[in-house]
Coordinates of C-alpha atoms in Angstrom, one line a residue:
X1 CA -27.3 28.2 -0.8
X2 CA -27.2 26.4 2.6
X3 CA -24.3 23.8 2.9
X4 CA -24.8 20.2 4.3
X5 CA -22.3 17.6 5.5
X6 CA -22.4 14.0 3.9
X7 CA -20.5 11.2 5.7
X8 CA -19.2 8.3 3.7
X9 CA -18.7 4.6 4.9
X10 CA -15.0 5.1 5.4
X11 CA -15.9 8.1 8.0
X12 CA -14.8 10.7 5.6
X13 CA -17.1 13.9 5.3
X14 CA -17.5 16.2 2.5
X15 CA -19.6 19.5 2.3
X16 CA -22.0 20.4 -0.6
X17 CA -24.9 22.6 -1.3
X18 CA -28.4 21.5 -0.1
X19 CA -30.3 19.8 -2.7
X20 CA -27.3 17.9 -4.2
X21 CA -28.3 14.6 -5.8
X22 CA -26.3 11.4 -5.2
X23 CA -25.5 11.3 -8.8
X24 CA -23.6 14.5 -8.6
X25 CA -21.9 13.2 -5.5
X26 CA -20.7 10.1 -7.2
X27 CA -19.6 12.4 -10.0
X28 CA -17.5 14.5 -7.5
X29 CA -15.8 11.3 -6.1
X30 CA -14.8 9.8 -9.8
X31 CA -16.1 9.6 -13.3
X32 CA -15.7 5.8 -12.9
X33 CA -18.1 5.7 -9.9
X34 CA -20.5 8.0 -11.5
X35 CA -20.7 5.6 -14.5
X36 CA -21.0 2.4 -12.3
X37 CA -23.5 4.1 -9.8
X38 CA -27.1 2.8 -9.7
X39 CA -28.4 4.3 -6.4
X40 CA -27.4 5.4 -3.0
X41 CA -28.2 4.5 0.7
X42 CA -29.1 7.9 2.4
X43 CA -29.4 7.7 6.2
X44 CA -30.3 4.0 5.8
X45 CA -32.9 4.5 3.1
X46 CA -32.7 3.4 -0.5
X47 CA -32.3 6.6 -2.6
X48 CA -32.6 7.3 -6.2
X49 CA -29.6 8.9 -7.7
X50 CA -31.9 11.9 -8.8
X51 CA -33.3 12.7 -5.4
X52 CA -32.0 15.8 -3.9
X53 CA -30.5 15.5 -0.3
X54 CA -31.5 18.7 1.9
X55 CA -29.9 18.1 5.1
X56 CA -26.6 16.5 6.9
X57 CA -26.8 12.8 6.1
X58 CA -24.8 9.5 5.9
X59 CA -24.5 8.2 2.3
X60 CA -23.1 5.3 0.4
X61 CA -23.0 4.8 -3.4
X62 CA -24.3 1.8 -4.7
X63 CA -23.1 -0.2 -7.8
X64 CA -24.3 -3.6 -9.3
X65 CA -21.9 -5.2 -6.8
X66 CA -24.4 -4.3 -4.1
X67 CA -26.5 -7.3 -4.5
X68 CA -29.6 -6.3 -2.5
X69 CA -29.9 -2.8 -3.8
X70 CA -29.1 -4.0 -7.3
X71 CA -31.9 -6.8 -7.3
X72 CA -34.5 -4.4 -6.1
X73 CA -33.8 -1.9 -8.8
X74 CA -33.6 -4.7 -11.6
X75 CA -36.7 -6.1 -10.7
X76 CA -38.6 -2.9 -10.1
X77 CA -37.3 -1.5 -13.5
X78 CA -38.4 -4.6 -15.2
X79 CA -41.9 -4.3 -13.8
X80 CA -42.1 -0.9 -15.5
X81 CA -40.3 -2.2 -18.7
X82 CA -42.8 -5.0 -18.9
X83 CA -45.9 -2.6 -18.5
X84 CA -44.5 -0.4 -21.1
X85 CA -43.8 -3.4 -23.5
X86 CA -47.5 -4.6 -22.9
X87 CA -48.9 -1.1 -23.7
X88 CA -46.9 -0.9 -26.9
X89 CA -48.0 -4.3 -28.0
X90 CA -51.7 -3.6 -26.8
X91 CA -52.4 0.1 -26.4
X92 CA -55.9 -0.8 -25.1
X93 CA -54.7 -2.7 -21.9
X94 CA -55.0 -0.8 -18.7
X95 CA -52.2 -0.9 -16.1
X96 CA -52.5 -1.1 -12.4
X97 CA -49.7 -2.0 -9.8
X98 CA -46.5 -3.8 -10.1
X99 CA -44.4 -4.4 -7.1
X100 CA -41.1 -6.4 -6.4
X101 CA -41.6 -9.7 -4.8
X102 CA -39.2 -12.6 -3.7
X103 CA -37.0 -13.4 -6.9
X104 CA -38.8 -11.1 -9.1
X105 CA -42.1 -9.1 -9.7
X106 CA -45.4 -9.0 -10.9
X107 CA -47.7 -6.4 -12.7
X108 CA -51.6 -6.5 -12.9
X109 CA -53.2 -5.7 -16.2
X110 CA -57.0 -5.0 -17.3
X111 CA -57.2 -6.7 -20.6
X112 CA -60.2 -8.2 -22.3
X113 CA -58.4 -11.2 -23.9
X114 CA -56.2 -13.5 -21.9
X115 CA -52.5 -13.6 -22.2
X116 CA -51.3 -16.6 -23.8
X117 CA -47.7 -18.3 -23.6
X118 CA -47.2 -16.8 -27.1
X119 CA -48.0 -13.5 -25.7
X120 CA -45.4 -13.8 -22.9
X121 CA -42.7 -14.5 -25.7
X122 CA -43.6 -11.4 -27.6
X123 CA -43.5 -9.3 -24.3
X124 CA -40.1 -10.6 -23.5
X125 CA -38.8 -9.7 -26.8
X126 CA -40.4 -6.3 -26.6
X127 CA -38.9 -5.9 -23.1
X128 CA -35.2 -6.7 -24.6
X129 CA -35.7 -4.2 -27.3
X130 CA -36.6 -1.4 -24.7
X131 CA -33.6 -2.4 -22.7
X132 CA -31.4 -2.0 -25.7
X133 CA -32.6 1.4 -26.4
X134 CA -30.9 2.6 -23.2
X135 CA -33.8 5.1 -22.8
X136 CA -33.2 7.5 -19.7
X137 CA -35.2 7.0 -16.5
X138 CA -36.5 10.5 -15.0
X139 CA -38.5 11.5 -12.2
X140 CA -40.7 14.4 -11.0
X141 CA -43.0 15.3 -8.1
X142 CA -46.5 16.2 -9.2
X143 CA -49.3 17.7 -7.3
X144 CA -52.3 15.4 -6.9
X145 CA -54.8 17.4 -9.4
X146 CA -52.3 17.4 -12.1
X147 CA -51.6 13.5 -11.8
X148 CA -55.3 12.9 -11.5
X149 CA -56.0 14.8 -14.8
X150 CA -53.1 13.0 -16.5
X151 CA -54.5 9.6 -15.7
X152 CA -58.1 10.8 -16.5
X153 CA -56.9 12.1 -19.8
X154 CA -55.1 8.8 -20.7
X155 CA -58.1 6.7 -19.6
X156 CA -56.2 5.0 -16.7
X157 CA -58.8 4.6 -14.1
X158 CA -56.9 2.3 -11.9
X159 CA -54.2 4.9 -11.5
X160 CA -56.7 7.6 -10.5
X161 CA -58.1 5.2 -7.7
X162 CA -54.7 4.5 -6.3
X163 CA -53.9 8.4 -6.0
X164 CA -57.3 8.7 -4.2
X165 CA -55.9 6.2 -1.7
X166 CA -52.8 7.8 -1.1
X167 CA -52.7 10.1 2.0
X168 CA -53.2 13.8 1.0
X169 CA -49.8 14.8 2.5
X170 CA -47.8 12.3 0.7
X171 CA -45.9 13.6 -2.5
X172 CA -46.8 12.0 -5.9
X173 CA -43.7 10.8 -7.7
X174 CA -43.8 10.3 -11.4
X175 CA -41.2 8.1 -13.3
X176 CA -40.6 8.0 -17.0
X177 CA -38.8 4.9 -18.6
X178 CA -38.3 6.6 -22.0
X179 CA -41.7 8.0 -23.1
X180 CA -43.7 5.6 -20.8
X181 CA -44.8 6.9 -17.5
X182 CA -45.8 5.4 -14.1
X183 CA -46.9 6.5 -10.6
X184 CA -44.2 5.0 -8.3
X185 CA -42.4 5.8 -5.1
X186 CA -38.9 4.6 -6.8
X187 CA -36.0 4.3 -6.6
X188 CA -35.2 3.2 -10.3
X189 CA -32.2 2.9 -12.5
X190 CA -30.9 5.6 -14.5
X191 CA -31.5 4.2 -17.9
X192 CA -33.2 1.0 -19.3
X193 CA -29.7 -0.3 -20.5
X194 CA -28.7 -0.9 -16.7
X195 CA -31.1 -3.7 -16.7
X196 CA -29.2 -7.1 -17.7
X197 CA -31.2 -8.2 -20.5
X198 CA -30.3 -11.8 -20.4
X199 CA -30.9 -12.2 -16.6
X200 CA -34.8 -12.2 -16.6
X201 CA -37.8 -14.4 -17.6
X202 CA -41.6 -14.0 -17.7
X203 CA -42.8 -17.2 -15.7
X204 CA -46.6 -17.4 -15.6
X205 CA -50.0 -15.6 -15.9
X206 CA -52.7 -15.8 -13.1
X207 CA -55.8 -14.2 -12.3
X208 CA -56.0 -11.5 -9.5
X209 CA -58.9 -9.3 -8.2
X210 CA -58.3 -5.6 -8.1
X211 CA -57.0 -4.9 -4.7
X212 CA -57.7 -8.4 -3.4
X213 CA -61.6 -7.7 -3.5
X214 CA -63.6 -10.4 -5.2
X215 CA -66.4 -7.8 -5.9
X216 CA -63.9 -5.8 -8.1
X217 CA -62.7 -6.7 -11.7
X218 CA -60.5 -9.7 -12.3
X219 CA -57.2 -8.6 -13.7
X220 CA -54.3 -10.7 -15.1
X221 CA -51.1 -10.8 -13.3
X222 CA -48.1 -11.5 -15.1
X223 CA -45.0 -13.0 -13.0
X224 CA -41.4 -12.3 -13.9
X225 CA -38.1 -13.5 -12.3
X226 CA -34.7 -11.5 -12.3
X227 CA -31.3 -11.6 -11.2
X228 CA -28.0 -9.7 -11.5
X229 CA -26.8 -12.1 -14.3
X230 CA -27.6 -14.9 -16.7
X231 CA -25.7 -17.6 -14.6
X232 CA -27.9 -16.8 -11.6
X233 CA -31.1 -16.8 -13.6
X234 CA -30.0 -20.4 -15.0
X235 CA -29.3 -21.6 -11.5
X236 CA -32.7 -20.4 -10.3
X237 CA -34.4 -22.0 -13.3
X238 CA -32.7 -25.3 -12.5
X239 CA -33.8 -24.8 -8.8
X240 CA -37.4 -24.7 -10.1
X241 CA -36.9 -27.9 -12.2
X242 CA -35.7 -29.6 -9.1
X243 CA -38.3 -28.3 -7.0
X244 CA -41.0 -29.5 -9.5
X245 CA -39.6 -33.0 -9.6
X246 CA -39.6 -33.2 -5.9
X247 CA -43.1 -31.6 -5.4
X248 CA -44.6 -33.8 -2.7
X249 CA -48.0 -33.4 -4.4
X250 CA -46.7 -35.1 -7.7
X251 CA -44.8 -37.6 -6.0
X252 CA -47.7 -38.5 -3.7
X253 CA -49.7 -39.4 -6.6
X254 CA -46.9 -41.3 -8.2
X255 CA -46.3 -43.3 -5.0
X256 CA -50.0 -43.6 -4.1
X257 CA -49.5 -41.8 -0.5
X258 CA -52.3 -39.6 -0.3
X259 CA -55.2 -37.5 -1.8
X260 CA -57.1 -34.5 -0.9
X261 CA -60.7 -33.4 -2.2
X262 CA -63.0 -30.6 -2.1
X263 CA -65.6 -32.1 0.4
X264 CA -62.7 -32.0 3.0
X265 CA -60.7 -29.0 2.3
X266 CA -57.2 -28.9 4.2
X267 CA -57.8 -32.5 5.4
X268 CA -55.8 -35.5 4.1
X269 CA -57.0 -38.9 2.9
X270 CA -54.2 -41.1 3.8
X271 CA -53.6 -44.1 1.4
X272 CA -52.0 -47.3 2.8
X273 CA -48.6 -46.4 1.4
X274 CA -48.8 -42.9 2.8
X275 CA -50.1 -44.2 6.1
X276 CA -47.3 -46.6 6.5
X277 CA -44.8 -43.8 6.3
X278 CA -47.0 -41.8 8.9
X279 CA -47.0 -44.6 11.5
X280 CA -43.5 -45.6 10.8
X281 CA -42.5 -42.0 11.8
X282 CA -44.9 -41.8 14.6
X283 CA -43.5 -45.2 16.0
X284 CA -40.0 -43.9 15.8
X285 CA -40.9 -40.8 17.7
X286 CA -42.8 -42.7 20.5
X287 CA -39.7 -44.7 21.1
X288 CA -37.5 -41.6 21.2
X289 CA -39.9 -39.8 23.5
X290 CA -40.1 -42.8 25.8
X291 CA -36.3 -42.8 25.9
X292 CA -36.1 -39.0 26.6
X293 CA -38.3 -39.3 29.6
X294 CA -41.7 -38.3 28.2
X295 CA -45.0 -39.6 29.4
X296 CA -47.6 -39.7 26.7
X297 CA -51.1 -38.5 27.1
X298 CA -54.3 -38.1 24.9
X299 CA -56.6 -35.2 25.2
X300 CA -60.1 -34.3 23.9
X301 CA -60.8 -33.1 20.4
X302 CA -63.8 -30.9 21.2
X303 CA -63.3 -28.5 24.3
X304 CA -66.0 -25.9 25.8
X305 CA -65.1 -22.4 25.0
X306 CA -64.7 -21.7 28.7
X307 CA -61.3 -23.4 28.7
X308 CA -60.1 -21.3 25.6
X309 CA -61.5 -18.1 27.4
X310 CA -59.5 -19.0 30.3
X311 CA -56.3 -19.8 28.3
X312 CA -56.7 -16.6 26.2
X313 CA -57.0 -18.4 22.9
X314 CA -60.8 -17.6 22.5
X315 CA -59.5 -13.8 22.5
X316 CA -56.4 -13.9 20.5
X317 CA -57.0 -17.0 18.2
X318 CA -60.8 -17.4 17.7
X319 CA -60.8 -16.6 13.8
X320 CA -58.6 -19.6 13.6
X321 CA -60.8 -22.0 15.4
X322 CA -63.5 -24.2 14.2
X323 CA -66.6 -23.5 16.4
X324 CA -68.9 -26.4 17.4
X325 CA -72.2 -25.6 18.6
X326 CA -74.2 -28.4 20.4
X327 CA -77.8 -28.2 21.3
X328 CA -77.6 -30.2 24.6
X329 CA -80.8 -32.0 25.8
X330 CA -83.2 -29.6 27.5
X331 CA -80.7 -26.7 27.2
X332 CA -82.1 -23.3 26.9
X333 CA -79.1 -22.2 24.7
X334 CA -76.5 -24.0 22.6
X335 CA -73.3 -25.0 24.2
X336 CA -70.5 -23.5 22.2
X337 CA -67.3 -25.7 22.0
X338 CA -64.1 -25.6 19.7
X339 CA -62.1 -28.1 17.9
X340 CA -58.7 -27.8 19.6
X341 CA -56.2 -25.7 17.6
X342 CA -53.4 -26.7 20.0
X343 CA -52.8 -29.0 22.8
X344 CA -51.3 -26.9 25.7
X345 CA -54.4 -25.8 27.7
X346 CA -55.5 -29.5 27.8
X347 CA -52.0 -30.6 29.1
X348 CA -52.4 -28.1 31.8
X349 CA -55.6 -29.7 32.9
X350 CA -54.0 -33.1 33.2
X351 CA -51.0 -31.4 35.2
X352 CA -53.7 -29.9 37.5
X353 CA -55.2 -33.2 38.4
X354 CA -53.8 -33.9 41.9
X355 CA -50.9 -32.2 43.9
X356 CA -47.7 -32.0 42.3
X357 CA -44.3 -31.9 44.2
X358 CA -41.1 -30.2 43.1
X359 CA -40.0 -33.9 43.2
X360 CA -42.2 -34.5 40.1
X361 CA -40.5 -31.7 38.2
X362 CA -39.5 -31.9 35.3
X363 CA -42.7 -33.5 34.3
X364 CA -42.4 -34.1 30.2
X365 CA -45.8 -34.6 28.7
X366 CA -46.1 -35.7 25.1
X367 CA -49.0 -36.0 22.9
X368 CA -49.3 -36.9 19.1
X369 CA -52.2 -34.4 19.3
X370 CA -54.8 -34.0 16.5
X371 CA -55.4 -30.3 15.8
X372 CA -57.6 -28.4 13.5
X373 CA -56.9 -24.8 12.6
X374 CA -58.9 -22.7 10.1
X375 CA -56.4 -21.7 7.1
X376 CA -57.8 -19.7 4.1
X377 CA -58.2 -21.8 1.1
X378 CA -55.8 -19.9 -0.8
X379 CA -53.2 -20.6 1.8
X380 CA -53.7 -24.6 1.7
X381 CA -50.8 -26.4 -0.1
X382 CA -50.8 -30.1 -0.3
X383 CA -49.9 -31.6 3.0
X384 CA -47.4 -28.9 3.9
X385 CA -50.3 -26.5 4.9
X386 CA -53.6 -28.0 6.0
X387 CA -56.4 -27.4 8.5
X388 CA -56.2 -30.8 10.1
X389 CA -52.9 -32.1 11.3
X390 CA -51.1 -33.9 14.1
X391 CA -48.3 -32.3 16.1
X392 CA -45.5 -34.2 17.8
X393 CA -46.4 -31.9 20.8
X394 CA -44.9 -31.9 24.3
X395 CA -44.8 -29.7 27.4
X396 CA -42.2 -29.7 30.0
X397 CA -43.3 -28.4 33.4
X398 CA -40.5 -27.3 35.3
X399 CA -39.0 -24.9 37.8
X400 CA -37.5 -21.6 36.6
X401 CA -33.8 -23.0 37.6
X402 CA -34.6 -26.1 35.4
X403 CA -35.0 -24.0 32.1
X404 CA -31.4 -24.2 31.0
X405 CA -31.0 -27.9 31.6
X406 CA -34.2 -28.7 29.9
X407 CA -33.3 -26.6 27.0
X408 CA -30.0 -28.2 26.6
X409 CA -31.7 -31.7 26.9
X410 CA -34.2 -30.9 24.3
X411 CA -31.5 -29.6 21.9
X412 CA -29.7 -32.9 22.1
X413 CA -33.0 -34.9 21.8
X414 CA -33.9 -32.9 18.6
X415 CA -30.3 -33.1 17.1
X416 CA -30.3 -36.9 17.2
X417 CA -33.7 -37.1 15.8
X418 CA -32.8 -34.8 12.7
X419 CA -29.5 -36.8 12.2
X420 CA -31.7 -39.9 12.2
X421 CA -33.9 -38.5 9.5
X422 CA -31.0 -37.4 7.3
X423 CA -30.5 -33.9 8.3
X424 CA -27.0 -33.5 9.8
X425 CA -27.3 -29.8 10.6
X426 CA -29.8 -27.1 11.3
X427 CA -29.9 -23.4 12.1
X428 CA -31.2 -21.9 15.3
X429 CA -33.0 -18.5 15.6
X430 CA -33.5 -16.9 18.9
X431 CA -36.5 -14.7 19.3
X432 CA -36.6 -12.5 22.3
X433 CA -39.1 -10.3 24.0
X434 CA -41.8 -8.7 21.9
X435 CA -42.9 -5.0 22.5
X436 CA -46.4 -6.4 23.7
X437 CA -45.7 -9.0 26.4
X438 CA -46.8 -10.5 29.5
X439 CA -44.5 -10.9 32.6
X440 CA -42.0 -8.7 34.3
X441 CA -38.6 -7.6 32.7
X442 CA -37.1 -9.6 35.5
X443 CA -38.6 -12.9 34.5
X444 CA -38.0 -12.3 30.8
X445 CA -34.2 -11.7 31.7
X446 CA -34.0 -14.8 33.5
X447 CA -35.7 -17.0 30.8
X448 CA -33.7 -15.2 28.0
X449 CA -30.6 -15.7 29.6
X450 CA -31.2 -19.4 30.5
X451 CA -32.3 -20.0 26.8
X452 CA -29.3 -18.3 25.3
X453 CA -26.9 -19.9 27.8
X454 CA -28.2 -23.5 27.1
X455 CA -28.2 -23.3 23.5
X456 CA -24.5 -22.2 23.6
X457 CA -23.6 -24.9 26.0
X458 CA -25.3 -27.6 23.6
X459 CA -22.9 -26.3 20.8
X460 CA -25.4 -24.4 18.8
X461 CA -25.0 -20.9 17.3
X462 CA -27.8 -18.7 16.8
X463 CA -29.0 -15.7 15.0
X464 CA -31.1 -13.2 16.8
X465 CA -34.9 -12.7 15.8
X466 CA -35.4 -9.4 17.6
X467 CA -38.9 -8.9 19.2
X468 CA -40.3 -12.1 17.7
X469 CA -40.8 -14.0 20.9
X470 CA -44.1 -15.2 21.9
X471 CA -46.1 -12.7 24.2
X472 CA -45.6 -15.2 27.1
X473 CA -41.9 -15.8 26.6
X474 CA -38.8 -16.1 24.3
X475 CA -38.4 -19.0 21.9
X476 CA -35.9 -21.1 19.6
X477 CA -36.8 -21.9 16.1
X478 CA -35.1 -24.7 14.6
X479 CA -34.5 -24.5 10.8
X480 CA -33.6 -27.6 8.3
X481 CA -32.0 -26.9 5.0
X482 CA -33.1 -29.4 2.4
X483 CA -31.2 -30.9 -0.5
X484 CA -31.9 -27.9 -3.0
X485 CA -31.1 -25.2 -0.3
X486 CA -34.6 -24.4 0.9
X487 CA -35.1 -23.6 4.5
X488 CA -38.0 -25.3 6.7
X489 CA -38.8 -24.0 10.2
X490 CA -39.8 -27.2 12.0
X491 CA -38.9 -27.4 15.7
X492 CA -39.7 -24.9 18.4
X493 CA -38.9 -24.4 21.9
X494 CA -41.0 -21.8 24.0
X495 CA -40.7 -20.6 27.4
X496 CA -44.2 -19.8 28.9
X497 CA -44.8 -18.0 32.4
X498 CA -48.3 -16.8 31.3
X499 CA -50.5 -20.1 30.9
X500 CA -49.6 -21.9 34.2
X501 CA -50.7 -18.5 35.7
X502 CA -54.0 -18.3 33.7
X503 CA -55.1 -21.9 34.2
X504 CA -53.9 -22.0 37.8
X505 CA -51.0 -24.5 37.6
X506 CA -49.1 -25.2 40.9
X507 CA -46.7 -27.5 42.6
X508 CA -45.6 -27.7 46.2
X509 CA -42.0 -26.4 46.5
X510 CA -39.4 -27.5 49.1
X511 CA -40.7 -24.7 51.2
X512 CA -44.1 -26.2 51.4
X513 CA -45.7 -23.3 49.5
X514 CA -47.4 -23.4 46.2
X515 CA -45.3 -22.3 43.2
X516 CA -46.1 -21.7 39.6
X517 CA -44.3 -24.1 37.0
X518 CA -42.7 -22.9 34.0
X519 CA -44.1 -24.5 30.9
X520 CA -41.8 -25.2 28.0
X521 CA -43.8 -25.8 24.7
X522 CA -41.8 -27.8 22.4
X523 CA -42.0 -29.8 19.0
X524 CA -39.6 -31.5 17.0
X525 CA -41.2 -32.3 13.8
X526 CA -43.8 -29.6 14.0
X527 CA -46.6 -31.7 12.4
X528 CA -46.3 -35.0 11.0
X529 CA -48.1 -34.1 7.8
X530 CA -45.7 -31.2 7.0
X531 CA -42.7 -33.1 8.0
X532 CA -43.5 -36.0 5.7
X533 CA -44.0 -33.5 2.9
X534 CA -40.5 -32.2 3.7
X535 CA -39.1 -35.8 3.9
X536 CA -40.6 -36.5 0.4
X537 CA -39.2 -33.5 -1.2
X538 CA -35.9 -33.9 0.5
X539 CA -35.4 -37.5 -0.9
X540 CA -37.4 -36.7 -4.0
X541 CA -39.6 -39.5 -3.0
X542 CA -36.5 -41.9 -2.5
X543 CA -36.9 -42.3 1.2
X544 CA -34.5 -43.9 3.3
X545 CA -35.1 -47.9 3.1
X546 CA -36.6 -48.1 6.8
X547 CA -39.2 -45.6 6.1
X548 CA -40.0 -46.5 2.6
X549 CA -43.7 -47.7 2.3
X550 CA -42.9 -50.3 -0.2
X551 CA -39.4 -51.6 0.6
X552 CA -39.1 -54.4 -1.7
X553 CA -41.1 -55.8 -4.9
X554 CA -40.2 -59.4 -5.8
X555 CA -41.2 -59.9 -9.4
X556 CA -41.4 -62.9 -11.6
X557 CA -39.6 -62.9 -15.2
X558 CA -41.6 -66.1 -16.1
X559 CA -44.9 -67.4 -14.8
X560 CA -42.9 -70.7 -13.7
X561 CA -41.3 -68.7 -11.0
X562 CA -44.3 -67.4 -9.3
X563 CA -44.5 -70.0 -6.5
X564 CA -40.7 -69.0 -5.7
X565 CA -41.5 -65.4 -5.9
X566 CA -44.1 -66.0 -3.2
X567 CA -41.6 -67.9 -1.0
X568 CA -39.2 -65.2 -1.2
X569 CA -41.7 -62.6 -0.3
X570 CA -42.7 -64.7 2.9
X571 CA -39.1 -64.9 4.0
X572 CA -38.6 -61.3 3.8
X573 CA -42.1 -60.5 5.5
X574 CA -41.0 -63.0 8.2
X575 CA -37.7 -61.1 8.7
X576 CA -39.5 -57.8 9.0
X577 CA -39.3 -56.3 5.5
X578 CA -42.2 -54.8 3.7
X579 CA -42.3 -56.9 0.8
X580 CA -44.9 -57.9 -2.0
X581 CA -45.2 -60.0 -5.0
X582 CA -45.5 -58.8 -8.6
X583 CA -46.6 -62.2 -10.7
X584 CA -48.6 -60.4 -13.5
X585 CA -48.4 -61.5 -16.7
X586 CA -46.3 -58.5 -17.7
X587 CA -42.8 -58.1 -19.3
X588 CA -40.0 -57.6 -16.4
X589 CA -39.0 -54.3 -18.0
X590 CA -42.8 -53.0 -17.5
X591 CA -42.6 -54.1 -14.0
X592 CA -39.4 -52.4 -13.2
X593 CA -40.5 -49.2 -14.8
X594 CA -43.7 -49.0 -13.1
X595 CA -42.2 -49.8 -9.5
X596 CA -39.4 -47.2 -10.1
X597 CA -41.9 -44.7 -10.8
X598 CA -43.6 -45.6 -7.5
X599 CA -40.1 -45.3 -5.8
X600 CA -39.8 -48.8 -4.6
X601 CA -36.2 -48.9 -3.4
X602 CA -35.5 -52.6 -4.3
X603 CA -36.8 -54.8 -7.1
X604 CA -36.0 -58.7 -6.8
X605 CA -36.5 -60.3 -10.3
X606 CA -37.0 -64.1 -10.4
X607 CA -36.4 -66.3 -13.4
X608 CA -35.8 -69.9 -13.9
X609 CA -32.1 -69.6 -13.2
X610 CA -32.8 -67.8 -9.9
X611 CA -35.3 -70.7 -8.9
X612 CA -32.8 -73.2 -9.8
X613 CA -29.8 -71.6 -8.0
X614 CA -31.9 -70.2 -5.0
X615 CA -30.8 -66.6 -6.0
X616 CA -32.5 -63.3 -6.8
X617 CA -31.4 -60.5 -9.3
X618 CA -31.1 -57.4 -7.3
X619 CA -32.1 -53.9 -8.9
X620 CA -31.9 -50.8 -6.8
X621 CA -33.7 -47.7 -7.5
X622 CA -31.7 -45.3 -9.6
X623 CA -29.1 -48.0 -10.6
X624 CA -29.2 -49.5 -14.2
X625 CA -27.1 -52.7 -13.3
X626 CA -28.4 -55.6 -11.6
X627 CA -26.5 -58.1 -9.3
X628 CA -27.4 -61.8 -8.8
X629 CA -27.1 -62.7 -5.2
X630 CA -27.9 -65.7 -3.0
X631 CA -31.2 -65.4 -1.2
X632 CA -29.6 -66.4 2.0
X633 CA -27.4 -63.3 1.9
X634 CA -30.0 -60.9 0.5
X635 CA -32.7 -61.5 3.1
X636 CA -30.5 -60.8 6.4
X637 CA -29.0 -57.7 4.6
X638 CA -32.5 -56.2 3.7
X639 CA -33.7 -57.0 7.3
X640 CA -30.8 -54.9 8.8
X641 CA -31.4 -52.0 6.1
X642 CA -35.2 -52.0 7.2
X643 CA -34.4 -51.6 10.9
X644 CA -35.0 -48.0 12.0
X645 CA -31.7 -46.2 13.0
X646 CA -32.6 -46.3 16.7
X647 CA -33.1 -50.0 16.9
X648 CA -29.7 -50.7 15.2

């Protein structure tokens, strides 16, 4: 038998007979390792303990302490265990596929009756019984004809179709979890008892077309989540509870911010409260951009396809564009236009009007640009993922030797805005040259080095995102982490040598000749819609006072205080506070509850005592106690609190 050499993570090597399995290797090292082993990493690939190793390789034995590998196996095994449980409970159910996804897995079933919440409880109970049996998991490679016959004999048509779709030279691996069998690439654990029985939960059932084709059967997809221990499952379920409380769609209804309807898919109907947040944020950004040396422009919504062809978007982005055909008067054919999906080609058109000198650079051109992009209906999500949105977009036209300075300046600009909006820190990803790209290696070397150096000079560490740059240049992505640990990619900075070339942008350099500017695409918020959604979820609707759409409600306790309530409101409004009166004939506790649900930050209650003493009873959102304060003290304090941070 041929000998092979296996190299371990510590650099040591051992010789074995070809065909040895990782399970045998673990046993050769120690009995305790053999007991703890769950899989191996062989030449960088995740490897089942039962798979033979036929040639010289690197190897590491994985245990439950190896989080990534353990999670993959636990979740994959649970998909099989769930499918086994379903078929033990309902033998007529047909099985299809069950992949691992983020935080868990799903499995699609063909069953005439819909699964109920009670069914999910029965499946979970059966799964735990299977885990406690500690049934062995074994694997074999079958030829195609044997596998097809097996599934035909067992009336599993979906599995037969899956085999037909597998390339002919690919081996078919069969896995058994006890007596139950599935077609699967693996790897898997060694027995069902290795799955932690207290660290998983079945979450929901949804419809899913077989192979994503609406002309094929509608299946039932059961989702589950799983972790390496019960505490991590508990943490995740708590996270889901928090996320549900913070869901911007739910809070949007409670705070009366916006709505969406089927006549305008992916478009937002902003209500007065929501539009107040929007315009407050936009006014803040406008002031910051003016201070940052930006000029503001506005460009057309509908643009002829000729410009999109020249920019390259017609070729690369057409499926995401809304096409507008116009039957021009006396025209022999319809003019074809598109709603703009981005602002950059239009900004170049403004730059190209009149001669530009090197003295005009850098030129920082900003627009609150309304864009429209086609997103599949299934991808739409509240105001986070829409078809119509407004970017806080800007393009900086500069010389090559200004890339570094402009990058550093932009990072400082973005950092202050994020701090003002409640995000003290952010992560930066650096995406370098992709395999398919425009521009010479020399130009890429310059732009990548300038971006990296400027980012470091600005005091920002970054992680490398290899090969993920735009085809026209490298980019930085700025990632915010919210109050419950979710990451949101918001700001971007991209270096572009291509669009100025395609759209013939030039400036007169010191040597009197025409040169191409470099174009820096940049955004801080990304889109107002998505960023407002992030802010709502970050603060669970309790927005900073200066941004809250309804800052103060002044509520009467008795009708005799109504005139005083209106006087207080008038004084607050005059001081720049968004205030409103509630003089309805309702009990004060009812009013407080209602306005608390609407996330009003401050409620001022007024009764006869407050009228006589010229005071107000102050209740802040989330606090049970109230304080009686002099009106002359409350108004300037709230006016100060209502002032945006950049105006303090």
